[in-house]
Amino acid sequence: MEFTFLRALKAHLILLLTSLALVTVGCEDDDHDHDEEGHTDVEGFILKGEDGTEIYRQFEGAITGSIVLNAGETLELSVHFLDHDEEEIEHEEDEGEDHEDGLEVSGFDSNVATVEVEDHEEEGEDHRGMAIEIVGVASGTTEFELRLMHEGHADYTSTSLVSITVN
């Protein structure tokens, strides 16, 4: 009878320890910081002109500023992503690593304006490669979606389409 009790206790103890180990391993990811894996926790972004002036801001659905240019005009804007405290997120490039990371834009009417991601790798540039170029084609309005890509998926997608007015 004593052996039956010990055998039952041993089975319950093994089940308890296995469950505890699974719960512990499963919960580790809850506290895991996405930045360690290269993911960025973004809540919004700012578009700045070449002189560093804020042109447009989108943060948790709120929008300030506007993008207005003339037909034939080119506007280069650096892109700065914001964290949950509305602070700019420092973008750090890992030297020697090739990533499929970067900006993507889509949805604009190319008859009104074109929007392209600029590849800036010059040292000392404030935007560290995060920039877009907008060219006014003809009078009208269009809009685009901005995405921060990481290894084939979007870490962030603009919550609203970014409107462009061309005079």
mmCIF file of C-alpha atoms in Angstrom:
data_model
loop_
_atom_site.group_PDB
_atom_site.id
_atom_site.type_symbol
_atom_site.label_atom_id
_atom_site.label_comp_id
_atom_site.label_asym_id
_atom_site.label_seq_id
_atom_site.Cartn_x
_atom_site.Cartn_y
_atom_site.Cartn_z
ATOM 1 C CA MET A 1 0.000 0.000 0.000
ATOM 2 C CA GLU A 2 2.869 2.341 0.776
ATOM 3 C CA PHE A 3 4.357 1.754 -2.696
ATOM 4 C CA THR A 4 1.036 2.563 -4.392
ATOM 5 C CA PHE A 5 0.881 5.880 -2.540
ATOM 6 C CA LEU A 6 4.497 6.734 -3.460
ATOM 7 C CA ARG A 7 3.907 5.727 -7.093
ATOM 8 C CA ALA A 8 0.814 7.997 -7.258
ATOM 9 C CA LEU A 9 2.711 10.806 -5.553
ATOM 10 C CA LYS A 10 5.610 10.386 -8.000
ATOM 11 C CA ALA A 11 3.247 10.603 -11.006
ATOM 12 C CA HIS A 12 1.618 13.756 -9.632
ATOM 13 C CA LEU A 13 5.004 15.296 -8.831
ATOM 14 C CA ILE A 14 6.277 14.642 -12.376
ATOM 15 C CA LEU A 15 3.095 16.145 -13.834
ATOM 16 C CA LEU A 16 3.422 19.191 -11.559
ATOM 17 C CA LEU A 17 7.095 19.781 -12.447
ATOM 18 C CA THR A 18 6.450 19.319 -16.181
ATOM 19 C CA SER A 19 3.542 21.794 -16.055
ATOM 20 C CA LEU A 20 5.642 24.262 -14.098
ATOM 21 C CA ALA A 21 8.464 24.010 -16.645
ATOM 22 C CA LEU A 22 6.084 24.542 -19.585
ATOM 23 C CA VAL A 23 4.431 27.545 -17.950
ATOM 24 C CA THR A 24 7.822 29.077 -17.122
ATOM 25 C CA VAL A 25 9.147 28.614 -20.671
ATOM 26 C CA GLY A 26 5.870 29.809 -22.220
ATOM 27 C CA CYS A 27 5.761 32.972 -20.124
ATOM 28 C CA GLU A 28 9.314 34.015 -20.955
ATOM 29 C CA ASP A 29 8.137 35.553 -24.238
ATOM 30 C CA ASP A 30 5.598 37.778 -22.438
ATOM 31 C CA ASP A 31 8.398 39.938 -21.046
ATOM 32 C CA HIS A 32 10.571 39.673 -24.133
ATOM 33 C CA ASP A 33 11.635 42.970 -25.683
ATOM 34 C CA HIS A 34 10.967 42.996 -29.426
ATOM 35 C CA ASP A 35 13.911 45.335 -29.981
ATOM 36 C CA GLU A 36 16.279 42.475 -29.118
ATOM 37 C CA GLU A 37 14.926 40.526 -32.099
ATOM 38 C CA GLY A 38 15.055 43.540 -34.403
ATOM 39 C CA HIS A 39 11.333 44.330 -34.102
ATOM 40 C CA THR A 40 10.381 47.907 -33.416
ATOM 41 C CA ASP A 41 7.432 48.915 -31.237
ATOM 42 C CA VAL A 42 6.162 51.962 -33.161
ATOM 43 C CA GLU A 43 3.159 54.139 -32.324
ATOM 44 C CA GLY A 44 3.580 56.833 -34.987
ATOM 45 C CA PHE A 45 5.981 58.817 -37.161
ATOM 46 C CA ILE A 46 7.171 62.285 -38.140
ATOM 47 C CA LEU A 47 8.098 63.480 -41.624
ATOM 48 C CA LYS A 48 10.713 66.251 -41.565
ATOM 49 C CA GLY A 49 11.952 68.531 -44.329
ATOM 50 C CA GLU A 50 15.593 68.782 -45.340
ATOM 51 C CA ASP A 51 16.089 71.615 -42.820
ATOM 52 C CA GLY A 52 14.744 69.446 -39.962
ATOM 53 C CA THR A 53 11.363 71.198 -39.786
ATOM 54 C CA GLU A 54 8.449 68.931 -38.917
ATOM 55 C CA ILE A 55 6.077 68.787 -41.895
ATOM 56 C CA TYR A 56 3.718 65.993 -40.855
ATOM 57 C CA ARG A 57 3.081 63.872 -37.738
ATOM 58 C CA GLN A 58 0.900 60.841 -37.172
ATOM 59 C CA PHE A 59 0.710 59.485 -33.621
ATOM 60 C CA GLU A 60 -1.851 56.981 -32.345
ATOM 61 C CA GLY A 61 -4.327 58.169 -34.991
ATOM 62 C CA ALA A 62 -3.855 61.914 -34.402
ATOM 63 C CA ILE A 63 -2.530 63.864 -37.389
ATOM 64 C CA THR A 64 -0.801 67.257 -37.436
ATOM 65 C CA GLY A 65 0.678 69.094 -40.396
ATOM 66 C CA SER A 66 0.121 68.555 -44.104
ATOM 67 C CA ILE A 67 2.055 67.753 -47.247
ATOM 68 C CA VAL A 68 1.528 70.406 -49.920
ATOM 69 C CA LEU A 69 3.724 70.991 -52.969
ATOM 70 C CA ASN A 70 3.507 72.366 -56.497
ATOM 71 C CA ALA A 71 3.448 70.359 -59.706
ATOM 72 C CA GLY A 72 7.038 69.761 -60.786
ATOM 73 C CA GLU A 73 8.343 70.267 -57.227
ATOM 74 C CA THR A 74 10.292 67.592 -55.336
ATOM 75 C CA LEU A 75 10.021 67.223 -51.580
ATOM 76 C CA GLU A 76 12.540 65.079 -49.680
ATOM 77 C CA LEU A 77 11.355 64.069 -46.223
ATOM 78 C CA SER A 78 13.166 62.129 -43.538
ATOM 79 C CA VAL A 79 11.069 59.601 -41.624
ATOM 80 C CA HIS A 80 11.336 59.369 -37.836
ATOM 81 C CA PHE A 81 9.364 56.713 -35.976
ATOM 82 C CA LEU A 82 7.870 57.377 -32.536
ATOM 83 C CA ASP A 83 7.547 55.123 -29.478
ATOM 84 C CA HIS A 84 4.579 55.024 -27.065
ATOM 85 C CA ASP A 85 5.941 58.127 -25.253
ATOM 86 C CA GLU A 86 5.981 60.042 -28.581
ATOM 87 C CA GLU A 87 9.781 60.061 -28.500
ATOM 88 C CA GLU A 88 11.823 59.383 -31.644
ATOM 89 C CA ILE A 89 13.128 55.834 -31.878
ATOM 90 C CA GLU A 90 16.826 55.630 -32.623
ATOM 91 C CA HIS A 91 17.380 53.522 -35.722
ATOM 92 C CA GLU A 92 20.550 51.476 -35.409
ATOM 93 C CA GLU A 93 22.004 49.595 -38.341
ATOM 94 C CA ASP A 94 23.864 46.389 -37.591
ATOM 95 C CA GLU A 95 27.056 46.603 -39.609
ATOM 96 C CA GLY A 96 27.758 43.683 -41.888
ATOM 97 C CA GLU A 97 24.221 42.321 -41.674
ATOM 98 C CA ASP A 98 21.941 42.260 -44.688
ATOM 99 C CA HIS A 99 18.276 42.742 -43.737
ATOM 100 C CA GLU A 100 15.090 43.011 -45.714
ATOM 101 C CA ASP A 101 14.190 45.936 -43.450
ATOM 102 C CA GLY A 102 13.211 49.397 -44.474
ATOM 103 C CA LEU A 103 10.384 51.603 -45.617
ATOM 104 C CA GLU A 104 7.650 50.790 -48.092
ATOM 105 C CA VAL A 105 5.043 53.134 -49.546
ATOM 106 C CA SER A 106 1.960 52.270 -51.582
ATOM 107 C CA GLY A 107 -1.442 53.486 -52.678
ATOM 108 C CA PHE A 108 -0.607 56.861 -54.250
ATOM 109 C CA ASP A 109 -2.024 58.068 -57.582
ATOM 110 C CA SER A 110 1.062 58.537 -59.760
ATOM 111 C CA ASN A 111 -0.923 60.920 -62.014
ATOM 112 C CA VAL A 112 -0.964 63.397 -59.090
ATOM 113 C CA ALA A 113 2.295 62.634 -57.224
ATOM 114 C CA THR A 114 4.909 59.922 -56.940
ATOM 115 C CA VAL A 115 6.244 58.730 -53.600
ATOM 116 C CA GLU A 116 9.462 56.737 -53.458
ATOM 117 C CA VAL A 117 11.654 55.474 -50.669
ATOM 118 C CA GLU A 118 15.068 57.110 -50.773
ATOM 119 C CA ASP A 119 18.165 55.068 -50.000
ATOM 120 C CA HIS A 120 20.405 57.423 -48.003
ATOM 121 C CA GLU A 121 23.483 55.811 -46.525
ATOM 122 C CA GLU A 122 25.619 58.912 -46.208
ATOM 123 C CA GLU A 123 27.337 59.304 -42.853
ATOM 124 C CA GLY A 124 26.052 62.013 -40.578
ATOM 125 C CA GLU A 125 22.550 62.112 -42.047
ATOM 126 C CA ASP A 126 19.936 62.471 -39.338
ATOM 127 C CA HIS A 127 17.486 59.994 -40.849
ATOM 128 C CA ARG A 128 19.969 57.121 -41.288
ATOM 129 C CA GLY A 129 18.415 55.880 -44.523
ATOM 130 C CA MET A 130 14.777 56.464 -43.571
ATOM 131 C CA ALA A 131 13.554 58.967 -46.161
ATOM 132 C CA ILE A 132 10.970 59.404 -48.888
ATOM 133 C CA GLU A 133 10.868 61.601 -51.975
ATOM 134 C CA ILE A 134 7.575 63.074 -53.157
ATOM 135 C CA VAL A 135 7.332 64.593 -56.643
ATOM 136 C CA GLY A 136 4.294 66.670 -57.605
ATOM 137 C CA VAL A 137 3.070 65.609 -61.046
ATOM 138 C CA ALA A 138 -0.266 67.407 -61.556
ATOM 139 C CA SER A 139 -2.786 69.394 -59.539
ATOM 140 C CA GLY A 140 -4.934 67.251 -57.243
ATOM 141 C CA THR A 141 -4.816 65.146 -54.098
ATOM 142 C CA THR A 142 -3.624 61.633 -53.417
ATOM 143 C CA GLU A 143 -2.581 59.613 -50.410
ATOM 144 C CA PHE A 144 -0.204 56.844 -49.489
ATOM 145 C CA GLU A 145 0.391 54.239 -46.828
ATOM 146 C CA LEU A 146 3.732 54.073 -45.023
ATOM 147 C CA ARG A 147 5.097 50.802 -43.611
ATOM 148 C CA LEU A 148 8.205 49.932 -41.608
ATOM 149 C CA MET A 149 9.216 46.479 -42.824
ATOM 150 C CA HIS A 150 11.168 43.802 -40.974
ATOM 151 C CA GLU A 151 12.074 40.434 -42.496
ATOM 152 C CA GLY A 152 9.129 40.374 -44.901
ATOM 153 C CA HIS A 153 6.393 41.749 -42.621
ATOM 154 C CA ALA A 154 5.348 45.185 -41.403
ATOM 155 C CA ASP A 155 6.441 46.105 -37.865
ATOM 156 C CA TYR A 156 4.349 49.260 -38.340
ATOM 157 C CA THR A 157 1.744 50.498 -40.821
ATOM 158 C CA SER A 158 0.494 54.087 -40.785
ATOM 159 C CA THR A 159 -2.857 54.204 -38.991
ATOM 160 C CA SER A 160 -4.236 56.654 -41.576
ATOM 161 C CA LEU A 161 -3.331 57.255 -45.182
ATOM 162 C CA VAL A 162 -0.953 60.211 -45.597
ATOM 163 C CA SER A 163 -2.604 62.892 -47.762
ATOM 164 C CA ILE A 164 -0.688 64.883 -50.412
ATOM 165 C CA THR A 165 -2.005 68.033 -52.100
ATOM 166 C CA VAL A 166 -0.386 69.175 -55.348
ATOM 167 C CA ASN A 167 -1.108 72.731 -56.560
#
